[in-house]
XYZ file of C-alpha atoms in Angstrom:
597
model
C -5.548 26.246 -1.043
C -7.936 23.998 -2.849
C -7.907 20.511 -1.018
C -10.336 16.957 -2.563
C -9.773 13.278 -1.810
C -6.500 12.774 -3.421
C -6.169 17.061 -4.737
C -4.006 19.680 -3.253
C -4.363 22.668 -5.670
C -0.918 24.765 -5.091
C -1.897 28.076 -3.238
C -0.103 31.491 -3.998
C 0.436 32.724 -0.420
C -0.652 31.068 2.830
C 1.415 31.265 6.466
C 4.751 28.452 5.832
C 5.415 26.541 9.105
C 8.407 25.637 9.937
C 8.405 22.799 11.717
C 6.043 18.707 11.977
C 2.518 19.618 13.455
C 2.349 18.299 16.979
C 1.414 14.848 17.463
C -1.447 15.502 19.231
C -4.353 15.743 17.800
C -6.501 18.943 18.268
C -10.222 19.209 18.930
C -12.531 17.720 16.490
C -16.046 15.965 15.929
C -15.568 11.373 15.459
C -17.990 10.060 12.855
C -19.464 6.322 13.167
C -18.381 5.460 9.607
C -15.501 6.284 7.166
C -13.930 9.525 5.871
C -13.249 9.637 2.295
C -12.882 13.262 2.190
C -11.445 16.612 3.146
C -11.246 19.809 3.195
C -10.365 23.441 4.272
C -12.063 26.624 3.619
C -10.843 29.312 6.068
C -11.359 28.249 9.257
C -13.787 25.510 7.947
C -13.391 21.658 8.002
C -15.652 20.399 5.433
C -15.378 16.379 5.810
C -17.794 13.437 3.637
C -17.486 9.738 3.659
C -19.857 6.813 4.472
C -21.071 7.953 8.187
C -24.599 8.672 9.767
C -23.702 10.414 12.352
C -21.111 12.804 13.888
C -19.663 12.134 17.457
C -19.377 14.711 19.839
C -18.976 13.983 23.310
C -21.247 10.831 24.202
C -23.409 12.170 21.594
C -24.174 11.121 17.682
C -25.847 14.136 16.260
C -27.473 13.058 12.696
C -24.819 13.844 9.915
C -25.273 11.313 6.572
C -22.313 11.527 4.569
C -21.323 15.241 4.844
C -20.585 17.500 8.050
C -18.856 20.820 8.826
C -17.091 21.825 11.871
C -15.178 24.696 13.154
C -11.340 24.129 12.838
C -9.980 25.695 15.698
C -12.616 25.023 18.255
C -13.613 21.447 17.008
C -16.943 22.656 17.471
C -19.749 21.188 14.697
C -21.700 23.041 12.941
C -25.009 23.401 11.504
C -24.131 22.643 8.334
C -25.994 19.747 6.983
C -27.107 18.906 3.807
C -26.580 15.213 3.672
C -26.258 12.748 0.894
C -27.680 9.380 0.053
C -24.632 7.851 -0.321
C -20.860 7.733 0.003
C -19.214 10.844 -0.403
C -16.096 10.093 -2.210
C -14.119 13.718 -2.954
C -14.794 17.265 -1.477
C -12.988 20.179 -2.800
C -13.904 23.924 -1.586
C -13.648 27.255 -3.710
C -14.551 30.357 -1.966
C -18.278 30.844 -1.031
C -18.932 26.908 -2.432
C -17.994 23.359 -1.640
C -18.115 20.677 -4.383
C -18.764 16.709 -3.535
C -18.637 13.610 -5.839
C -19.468 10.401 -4.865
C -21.719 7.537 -5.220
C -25.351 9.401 -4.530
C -28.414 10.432 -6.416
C -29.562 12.747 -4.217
C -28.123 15.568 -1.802
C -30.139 18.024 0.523
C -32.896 15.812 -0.475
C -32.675 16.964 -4.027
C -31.635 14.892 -7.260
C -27.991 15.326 -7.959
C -26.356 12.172 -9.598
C -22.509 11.744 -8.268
C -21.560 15.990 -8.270
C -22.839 18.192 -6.557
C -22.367 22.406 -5.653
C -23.246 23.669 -2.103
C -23.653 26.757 -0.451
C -20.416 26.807 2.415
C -22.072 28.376 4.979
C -25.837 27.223 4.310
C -25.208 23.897 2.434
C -27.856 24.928 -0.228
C -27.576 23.358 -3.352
C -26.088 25.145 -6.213
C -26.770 25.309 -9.731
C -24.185 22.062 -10.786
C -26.592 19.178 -12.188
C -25.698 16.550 -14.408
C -26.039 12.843 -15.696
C -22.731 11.142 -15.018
C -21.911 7.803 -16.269
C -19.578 6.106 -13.299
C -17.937 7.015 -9.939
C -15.443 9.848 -9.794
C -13.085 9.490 -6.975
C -11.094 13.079 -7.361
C -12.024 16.872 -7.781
C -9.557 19.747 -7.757
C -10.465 23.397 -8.579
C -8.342 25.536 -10.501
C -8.203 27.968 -13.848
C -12.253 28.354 -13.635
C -13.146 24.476 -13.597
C -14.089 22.026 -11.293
C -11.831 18.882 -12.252
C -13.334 15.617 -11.655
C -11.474 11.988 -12.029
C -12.998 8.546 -11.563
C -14.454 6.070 -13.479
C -16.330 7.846 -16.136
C -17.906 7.296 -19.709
C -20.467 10.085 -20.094
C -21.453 13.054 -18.875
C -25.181 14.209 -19.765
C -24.985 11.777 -22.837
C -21.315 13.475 -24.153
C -18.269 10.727 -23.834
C -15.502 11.389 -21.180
C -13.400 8.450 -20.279
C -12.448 9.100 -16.832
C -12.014 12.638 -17.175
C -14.887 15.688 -16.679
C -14.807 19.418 -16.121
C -17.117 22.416 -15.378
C -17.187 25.790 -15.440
C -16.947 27.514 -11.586
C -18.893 30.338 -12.995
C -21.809 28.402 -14.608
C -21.611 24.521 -13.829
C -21.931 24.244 -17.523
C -19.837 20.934 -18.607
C -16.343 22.320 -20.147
C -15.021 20.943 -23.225
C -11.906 19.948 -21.225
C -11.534 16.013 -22.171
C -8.296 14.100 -21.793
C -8.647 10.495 -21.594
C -7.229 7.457 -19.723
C -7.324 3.636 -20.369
C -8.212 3.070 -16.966
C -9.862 4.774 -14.007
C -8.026 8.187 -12.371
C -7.878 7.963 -8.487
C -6.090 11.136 -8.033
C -5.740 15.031 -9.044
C -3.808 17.608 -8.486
C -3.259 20.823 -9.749
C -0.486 23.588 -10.246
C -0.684 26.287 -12.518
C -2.173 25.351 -15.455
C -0.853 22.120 -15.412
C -3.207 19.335 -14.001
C -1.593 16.149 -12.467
C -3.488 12.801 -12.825
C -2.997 9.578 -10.873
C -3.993 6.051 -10.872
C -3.372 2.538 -12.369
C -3.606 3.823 -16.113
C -1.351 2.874 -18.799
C -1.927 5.667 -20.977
C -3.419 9.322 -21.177
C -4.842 10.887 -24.840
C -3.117 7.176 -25.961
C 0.056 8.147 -25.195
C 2.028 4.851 -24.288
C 4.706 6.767 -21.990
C 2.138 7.834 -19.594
C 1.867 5.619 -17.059
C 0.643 6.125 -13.582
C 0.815 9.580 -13.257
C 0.669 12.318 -15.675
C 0.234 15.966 -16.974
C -2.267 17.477 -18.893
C -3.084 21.134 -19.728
C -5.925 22.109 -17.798
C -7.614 24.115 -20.537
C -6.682 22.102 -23.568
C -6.615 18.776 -22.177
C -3.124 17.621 -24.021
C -0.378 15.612 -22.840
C 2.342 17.248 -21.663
C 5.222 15.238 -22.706
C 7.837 16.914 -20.437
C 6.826 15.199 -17.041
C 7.359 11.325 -17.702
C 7.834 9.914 -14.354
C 6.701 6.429 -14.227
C 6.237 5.336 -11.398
C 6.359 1.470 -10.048
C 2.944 1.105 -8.957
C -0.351 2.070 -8.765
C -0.999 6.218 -7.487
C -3.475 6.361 -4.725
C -2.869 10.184 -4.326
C -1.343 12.981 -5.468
C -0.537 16.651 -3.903
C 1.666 19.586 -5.492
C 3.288 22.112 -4.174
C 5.918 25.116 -5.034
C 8.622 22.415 -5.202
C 6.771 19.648 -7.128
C 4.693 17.064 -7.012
C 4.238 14.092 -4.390
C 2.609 10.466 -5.114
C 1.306 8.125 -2.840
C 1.429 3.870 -3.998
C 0.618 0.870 -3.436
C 2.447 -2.434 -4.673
C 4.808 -3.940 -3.000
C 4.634 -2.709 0.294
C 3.959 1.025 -0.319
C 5.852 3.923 -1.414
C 5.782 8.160 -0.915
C 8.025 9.773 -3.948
C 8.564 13.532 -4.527
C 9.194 14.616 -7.792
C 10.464 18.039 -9.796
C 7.693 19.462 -12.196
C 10.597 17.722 -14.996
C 9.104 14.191 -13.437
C 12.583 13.629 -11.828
C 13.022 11.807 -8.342
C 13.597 13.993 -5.899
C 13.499 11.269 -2.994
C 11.400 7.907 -2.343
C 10.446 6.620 1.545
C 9.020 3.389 1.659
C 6.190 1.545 4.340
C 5.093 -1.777 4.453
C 1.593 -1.097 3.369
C 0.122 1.113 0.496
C 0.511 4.892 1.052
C -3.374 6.102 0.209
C -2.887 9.542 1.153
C -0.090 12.571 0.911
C -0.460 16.198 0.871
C 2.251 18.824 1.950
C 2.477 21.667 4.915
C 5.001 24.082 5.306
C 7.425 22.119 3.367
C 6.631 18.694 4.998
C 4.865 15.839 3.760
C 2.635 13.975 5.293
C 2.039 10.045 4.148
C -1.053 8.630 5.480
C -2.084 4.809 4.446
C -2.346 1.145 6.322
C 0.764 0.473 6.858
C 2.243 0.221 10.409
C 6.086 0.753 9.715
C 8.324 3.209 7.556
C 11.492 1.243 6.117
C 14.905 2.441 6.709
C 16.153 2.591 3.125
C 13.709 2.022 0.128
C 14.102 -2.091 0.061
C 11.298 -4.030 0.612
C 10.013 -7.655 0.236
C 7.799 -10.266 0.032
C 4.074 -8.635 1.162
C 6.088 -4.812 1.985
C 8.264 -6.246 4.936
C 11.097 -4.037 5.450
C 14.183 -5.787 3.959
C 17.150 -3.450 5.764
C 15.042 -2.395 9.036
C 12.125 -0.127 9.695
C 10.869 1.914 12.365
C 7.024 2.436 13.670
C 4.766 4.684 11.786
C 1.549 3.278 12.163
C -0.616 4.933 9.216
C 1.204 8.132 9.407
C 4.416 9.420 8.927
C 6.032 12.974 7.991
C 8.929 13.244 5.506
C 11.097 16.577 5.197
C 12.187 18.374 2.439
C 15.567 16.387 1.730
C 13.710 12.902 2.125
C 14.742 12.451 5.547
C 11.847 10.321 8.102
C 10.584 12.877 10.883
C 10.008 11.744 14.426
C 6.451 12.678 13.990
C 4.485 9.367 14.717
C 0.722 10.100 15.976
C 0.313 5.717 15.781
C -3.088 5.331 14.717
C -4.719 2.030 14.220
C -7.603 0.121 11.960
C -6.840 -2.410 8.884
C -7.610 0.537 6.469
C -6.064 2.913 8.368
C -6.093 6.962 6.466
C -7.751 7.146 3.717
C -7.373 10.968 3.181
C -5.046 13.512 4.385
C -6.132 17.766 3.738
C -3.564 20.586 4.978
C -4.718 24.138 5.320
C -1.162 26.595 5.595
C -3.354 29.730 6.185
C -4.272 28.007 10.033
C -1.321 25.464 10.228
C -3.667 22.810 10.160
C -3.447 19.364 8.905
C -6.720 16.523 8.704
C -6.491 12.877 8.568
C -9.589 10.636 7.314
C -10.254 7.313 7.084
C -11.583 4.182 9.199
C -8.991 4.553 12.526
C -10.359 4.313 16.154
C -7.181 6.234 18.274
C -4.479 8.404 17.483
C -1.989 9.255 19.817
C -3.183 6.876 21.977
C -6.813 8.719 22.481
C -9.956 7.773 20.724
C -10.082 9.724 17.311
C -13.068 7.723 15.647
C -12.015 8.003 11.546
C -11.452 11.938 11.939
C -8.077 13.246 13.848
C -6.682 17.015 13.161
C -3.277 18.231 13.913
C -2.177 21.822 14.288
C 1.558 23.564 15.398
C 3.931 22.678 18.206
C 2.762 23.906 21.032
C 4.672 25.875 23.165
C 6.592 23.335 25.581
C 5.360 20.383 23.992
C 7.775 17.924 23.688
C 8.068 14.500 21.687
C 5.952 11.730 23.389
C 7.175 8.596 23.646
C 6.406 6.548 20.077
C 4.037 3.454 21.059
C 5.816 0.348 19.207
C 4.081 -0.554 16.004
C 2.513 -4.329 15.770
C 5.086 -7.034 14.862
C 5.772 -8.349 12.061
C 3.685 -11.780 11.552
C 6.913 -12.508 9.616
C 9.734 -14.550 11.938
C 11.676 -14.319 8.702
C 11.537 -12.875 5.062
C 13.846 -12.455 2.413
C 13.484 -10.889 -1.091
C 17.498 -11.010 -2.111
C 17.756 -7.324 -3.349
C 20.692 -6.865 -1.306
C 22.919 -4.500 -2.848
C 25.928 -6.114 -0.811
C 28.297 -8.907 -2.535
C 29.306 -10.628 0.316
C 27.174 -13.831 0.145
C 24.885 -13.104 2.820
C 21.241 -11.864 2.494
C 19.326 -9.732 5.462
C 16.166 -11.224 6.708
C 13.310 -8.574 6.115
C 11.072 -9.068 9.561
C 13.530 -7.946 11.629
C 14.493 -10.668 13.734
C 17.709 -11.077 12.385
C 17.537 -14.706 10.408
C 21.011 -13.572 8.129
C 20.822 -16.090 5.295
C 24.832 -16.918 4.702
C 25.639 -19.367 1.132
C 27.085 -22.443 1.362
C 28.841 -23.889 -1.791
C 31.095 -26.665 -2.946
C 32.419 -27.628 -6.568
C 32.242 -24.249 -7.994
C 28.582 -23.745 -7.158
C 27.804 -19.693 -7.607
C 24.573 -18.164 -7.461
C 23.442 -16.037 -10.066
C 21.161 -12.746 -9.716
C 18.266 -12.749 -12.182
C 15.162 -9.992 -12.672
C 12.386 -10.546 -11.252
C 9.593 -7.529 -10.522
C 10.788 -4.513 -9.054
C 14.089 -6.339 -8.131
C 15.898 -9.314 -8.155
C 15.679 -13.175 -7.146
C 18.484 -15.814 -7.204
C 19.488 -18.597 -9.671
C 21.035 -21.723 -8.274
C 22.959 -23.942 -10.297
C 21.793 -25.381 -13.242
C 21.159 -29.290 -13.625
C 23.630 -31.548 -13.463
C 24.534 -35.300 -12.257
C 27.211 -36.862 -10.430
C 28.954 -36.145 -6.994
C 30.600 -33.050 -8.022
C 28.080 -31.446 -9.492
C 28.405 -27.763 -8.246
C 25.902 -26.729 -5.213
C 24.935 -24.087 -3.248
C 22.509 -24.218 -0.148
C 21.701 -20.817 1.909
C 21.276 -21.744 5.270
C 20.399 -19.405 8.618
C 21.350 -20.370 11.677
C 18.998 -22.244 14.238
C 16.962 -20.050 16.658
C 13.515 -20.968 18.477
C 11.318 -18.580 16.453
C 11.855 -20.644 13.593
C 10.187 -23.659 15.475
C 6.336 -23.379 15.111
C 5.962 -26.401 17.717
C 2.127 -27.136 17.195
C 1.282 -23.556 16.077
C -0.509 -22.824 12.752
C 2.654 -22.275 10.319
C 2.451 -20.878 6.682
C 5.671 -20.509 4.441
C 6.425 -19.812 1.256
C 8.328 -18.504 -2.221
C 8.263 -17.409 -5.786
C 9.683 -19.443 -8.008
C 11.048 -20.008 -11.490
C 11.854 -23.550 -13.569
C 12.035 -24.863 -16.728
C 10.864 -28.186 -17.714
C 14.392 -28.957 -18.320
C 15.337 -28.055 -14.698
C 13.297 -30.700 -12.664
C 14.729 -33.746 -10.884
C 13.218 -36.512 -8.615
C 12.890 -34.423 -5.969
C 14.122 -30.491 -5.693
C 14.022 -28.549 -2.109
C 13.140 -24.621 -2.523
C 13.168 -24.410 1.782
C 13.497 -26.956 4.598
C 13.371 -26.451 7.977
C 14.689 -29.945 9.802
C 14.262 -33.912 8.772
C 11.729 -36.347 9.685
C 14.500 -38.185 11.651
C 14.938 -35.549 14.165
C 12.477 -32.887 15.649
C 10.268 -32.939 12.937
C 10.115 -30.788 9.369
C 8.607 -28.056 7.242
C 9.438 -28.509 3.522
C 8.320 -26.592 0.061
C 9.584 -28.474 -2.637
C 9.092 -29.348 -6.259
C 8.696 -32.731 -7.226
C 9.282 -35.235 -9.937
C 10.209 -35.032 -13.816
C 6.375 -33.344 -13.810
C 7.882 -30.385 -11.763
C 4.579 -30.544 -9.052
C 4.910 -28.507 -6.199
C 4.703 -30.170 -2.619
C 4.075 -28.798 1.148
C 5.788 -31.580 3.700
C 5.501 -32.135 7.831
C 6.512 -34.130 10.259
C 6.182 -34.607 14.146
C 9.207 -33.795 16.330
C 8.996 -37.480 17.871
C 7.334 -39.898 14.667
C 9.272 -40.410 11.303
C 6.349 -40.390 9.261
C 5.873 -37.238 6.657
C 2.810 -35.849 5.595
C 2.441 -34.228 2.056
C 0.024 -31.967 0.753
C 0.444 -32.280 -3.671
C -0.029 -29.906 -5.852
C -1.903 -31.084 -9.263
C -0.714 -29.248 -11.506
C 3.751 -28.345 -12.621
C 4.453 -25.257 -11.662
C 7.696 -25.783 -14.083
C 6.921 -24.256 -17.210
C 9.416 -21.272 -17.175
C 7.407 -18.746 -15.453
C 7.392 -17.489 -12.005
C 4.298 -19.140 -9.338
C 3.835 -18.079 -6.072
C 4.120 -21.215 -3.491
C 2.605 -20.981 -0.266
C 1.876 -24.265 2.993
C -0.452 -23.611 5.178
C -0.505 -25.453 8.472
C -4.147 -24.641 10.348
C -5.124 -27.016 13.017
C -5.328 -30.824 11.604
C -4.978 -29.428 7.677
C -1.832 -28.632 5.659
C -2.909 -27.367 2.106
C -0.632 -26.064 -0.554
C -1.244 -22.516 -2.562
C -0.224 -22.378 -5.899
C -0.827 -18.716 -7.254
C -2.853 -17.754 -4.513
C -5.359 -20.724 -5.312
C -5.264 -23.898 -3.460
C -4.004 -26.735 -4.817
C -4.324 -29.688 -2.845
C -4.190 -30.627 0.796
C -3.997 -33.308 4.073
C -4.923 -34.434 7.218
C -1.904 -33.543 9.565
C -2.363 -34.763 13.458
C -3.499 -31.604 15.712
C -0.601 -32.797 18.081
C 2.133 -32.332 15.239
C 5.075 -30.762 17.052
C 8.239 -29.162 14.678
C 10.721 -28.465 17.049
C 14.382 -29.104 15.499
C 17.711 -27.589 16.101
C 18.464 -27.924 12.192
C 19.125 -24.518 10.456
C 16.289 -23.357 8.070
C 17.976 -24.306 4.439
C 16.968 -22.292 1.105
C 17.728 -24.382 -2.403
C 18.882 -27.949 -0.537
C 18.965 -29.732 2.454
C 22.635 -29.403 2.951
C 26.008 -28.802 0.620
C 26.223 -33.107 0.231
C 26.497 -34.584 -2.645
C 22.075 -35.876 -2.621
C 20.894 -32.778 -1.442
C 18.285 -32.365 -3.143
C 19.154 -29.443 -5.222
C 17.254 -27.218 -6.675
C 18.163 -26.051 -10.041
C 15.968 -23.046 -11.097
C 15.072 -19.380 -9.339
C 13.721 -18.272 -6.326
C 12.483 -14.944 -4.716
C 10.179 -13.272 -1.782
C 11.018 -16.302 0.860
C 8.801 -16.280 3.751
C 7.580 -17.526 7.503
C 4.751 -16.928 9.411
C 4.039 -18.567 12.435
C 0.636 -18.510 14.936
């Protein structure tokens, strides 16, 4: 088994397990910087990245950028030939490991981003070339060393994000397929070569976005795997049963497909997935998010719309699609980066910029083998909360009026209507937003307010507060004043309010104290009602409330530091209430959200 940042090559043979690893990790080195890369050769963890030094004990032996160490005693070894720069990929064949990366020199020789070393020695091997770019993958596999970045040229001959070379030679292979944009991940089975990344389109082929197949010696499309998947592909890994992608977007998202580029089954996190690879007919999902989502809805910045549990930057998925309980909870923004699998020893290795696993320090390296005999299932630490108190992105699939609040807490949005007022679902992304009713005037105009129910945790007292929407209107939708969420009045316990303003459609962020009637705005300059959708954010930080219009601010004020919201009023989507001047609003709205502290 072949294994590179982002590559599993498909292995004929190897020991299957049949059951998770154990969650606790096994014996290995820390490093004092991140993992990129790993992987297996034998009983050999090769691992590079952006570190000086190895950790071993108390002790940082000297280790820049590449390091070896003895998988089943976690013992380092002497193998050291260092690199001036970040090792981005490793992928080992036989007597020789390959690295790519950002460096000029290895083993204090010139080598410009690839690079061929001796496994046991770390000697530099005969592989020497100009490259044009970063590569970010390698996978090994029918005689050539694949390699996937950012490319234009290799020793003065185009490539556009695609290279090979010859195992046997380290001549540069005619093998040549192109992309529009950068490759992030390989892998390979049989002949067939499996590309990943943010592309649009491979050898100009429009249908191939994302993710998809050449031939490994010719280079061409093959038009039979067509999966298309929602968002970008961080990683990739194949095995006897298909092929697995990890992406970002939305949230993040770990899909297993057939070699036909069907769906087998999709899990979703609330971060990007950055890493997958399989063992024993599990796969593992390594990224930075902190939960995995109970069904495969998800909202406004990845919070789980229909519940989640914890899987802080790991999780394991079975064959069928089903969640494991497997749940090492690691930690770090970034979280893992890279994950390698070896089925010969049962082991699996996790990269990336974590501090503790399983509750023990595991500085950016952890490894994982079998269950061990007796073990049984620790007790899951709880993942972070949600710095949501309520979210909403309205992709319910139930038509009973009522929309599930995506943090968790429980805020159940339920529609209030008179005069015939219906909401109406429209497209928006991945899913769907809402339509209120259109404009009209005169008391029974139809009108629809969504409204949850009144708890503390929607009262930010004098806490920093943000809050916000996407949202959709026409020109010919605006009114004096139109309320897309409203949280109290300035008449009684104070208010939060988004709303769009005026015949010039210009968004508006407004507060007021629990105990003093007067508001405070913060304007936005510019109409936001021009028939597309704009992201609306307030921000409430210390004595300054500043609106966000497309994730640029757009105008602010002073607030008083004492400002106090605290109002038994329910928190109101589309209108302040179902009366007949309630400030409706008349155009679409998706991804609602509240953050308080």
């Amino acid at each position: 088994m072949i294994v590179g940042i982002s590559a599993v090559v498909v292995a004929a043979g190897g020991a299957a397990l049949a059951e998770v690893v154990s969650s606790t990790p096994t014996p290995a080195p820390s490093f004092n910087g991140p993992v990129y890369a790993v992987a297996h050769s034998g009983d050999v963890v090769y691992v590079g990245g952006s570190f000086t030094g190895a950790i071993v004990g108390t002790k940082t032996v000297k280790r820049e950028r590449l390091a070896a160490f003895n998988a089943r005693t976690g013992s380092l070894l002497d193998w050291n030939p260092g690199a001036d720069a970040t090792v981005r990929a490793l992928a080992a064949d036989g007597p020789t490991v390959y690295a790519a990366g950002d460096f000029d020199r290895v083993a204090g020789m010139a080598r410009d981003a690839v690079a061929s070393l001796d496994a046991t020695t770390g000697k530099l091997g005969a592989l020497k070339h100009t490259v044009l770019g970063q590569p970010n993958a390698l996978a090994v596999a029918n005689g050539r060393l694949y390699v996937a970045g950012r490319l234009t040229a290799v020793d003065g001959a185009p490539r556009t994000n695609l290279a090979a070379f010859s195992t046997a030679t380290g001549a540069l292979d005619t093998w040549a397929p192109t992309t529009d944009v950068a490759v992030d991940a390989l892998a390979v089975a049989g002949t067939r070569v499996f590309l990943g990344g943010a592309f649009h389109k491979t050898n100009g082929v429009s249908s191939t976005l994302r993710l998809s197949a050449v031939d490994g010696v010719t280079g061409a499309v093959d038009r039979s795997f067509l999966p298309k998947p929602v968002s970008k592909v961080f990683a990739l890994a194949a095995d006897a049963n298909g092929v697995y992608a990890a992406l970002g977007g939305q949230g993040g998202r770990a899909v297993a497909y057939t070699f036909g580029g069907a769906a087998r089954w999709t899990r979703v996190f609330d971060g990007d997935a950055q890493a997958i690879t399989t063992l024993g007919g599990i796969t593992y999902v390594g990224g930075h998010f902190d939960k995995a989502c109970t069904t495969t809805n998800n909202g406004v910045k990845g919070v789980c719309t229909d519940g989640s549990v914890p899987r802080v930057k790991l999780a394991a998925v079975d064959g069928a699609g089903n969640l494991t309980d497997w749940a090492p909870q690691g930690n770090g923004v970034v979280g893992v980066r890279t994950l390698a699998a070896n089925p010969a020893n049962g082991l699996l290795s996790a990269g990336g910029d974590f501090t503790t696993m399983s509750g023990a320090a595991r500085k950016r390296y952890a490894s994982f083998g079998g269950p061990r005999a007796g073990e049984t299932s620790p007790v899951v630490p709880p993942a972070p909360p949600s710095p949501y108190v309520a979210a909403y992105n309205f992709d319910s699939t139930v038509t009973d009026g009522t929309f599930d609040d995506g943090s968790g807490n429980g805020h159940l949005l339920k529609t209030l209507a008179v005069n015939g007022g219906a909401l109406q679902t429209v497209r928006h992304g991945n899913g769907q937003g809402l339509a209120f009713p259109r404009k009209c005037s005169g008391a029974n105009c139809p009108r629809v307010v969504l409204q949850a129910t009144d708890v503390p945790d929607l009262n930010p007292g004098t806490k920093n507060l943000s809050y916000g929407a996407a949202v959709l209107l026409s020109p010919a939708e605006t009114s004096s004043g139109e309320n897309v969420m409203q949280k109290g009045f300035s008449t009684a316990g104070g208010q939060y309010k988004l709303q769009i303003d005026g015949i010039s459609g210009k968004p508006t962020c407004v507060m007021s104290d629990k105990t003093a009637s007067a508001i405070h705005v913060a304007k936005g300059t510019s109409s936001v009602a021009d028939g597309d959708w704009h992201s609306l954010e307030c921000r409430r930080a210390g004595t300054e409330l500043t609106i966000v219009v497309d994730d640029q601010e757009a105008g602010s004020t002073t607030v008083p530091a004492a400002l106090e919201v605290v109002t038994p009023q329910p928190l109101s989507l589309g209108g302040k209430g179902t009366g007949a001047n309630n400030d409706q609003f008349h155009g679409s709205i998706d991804d609602v959200w509240i953050s308080i502290g």
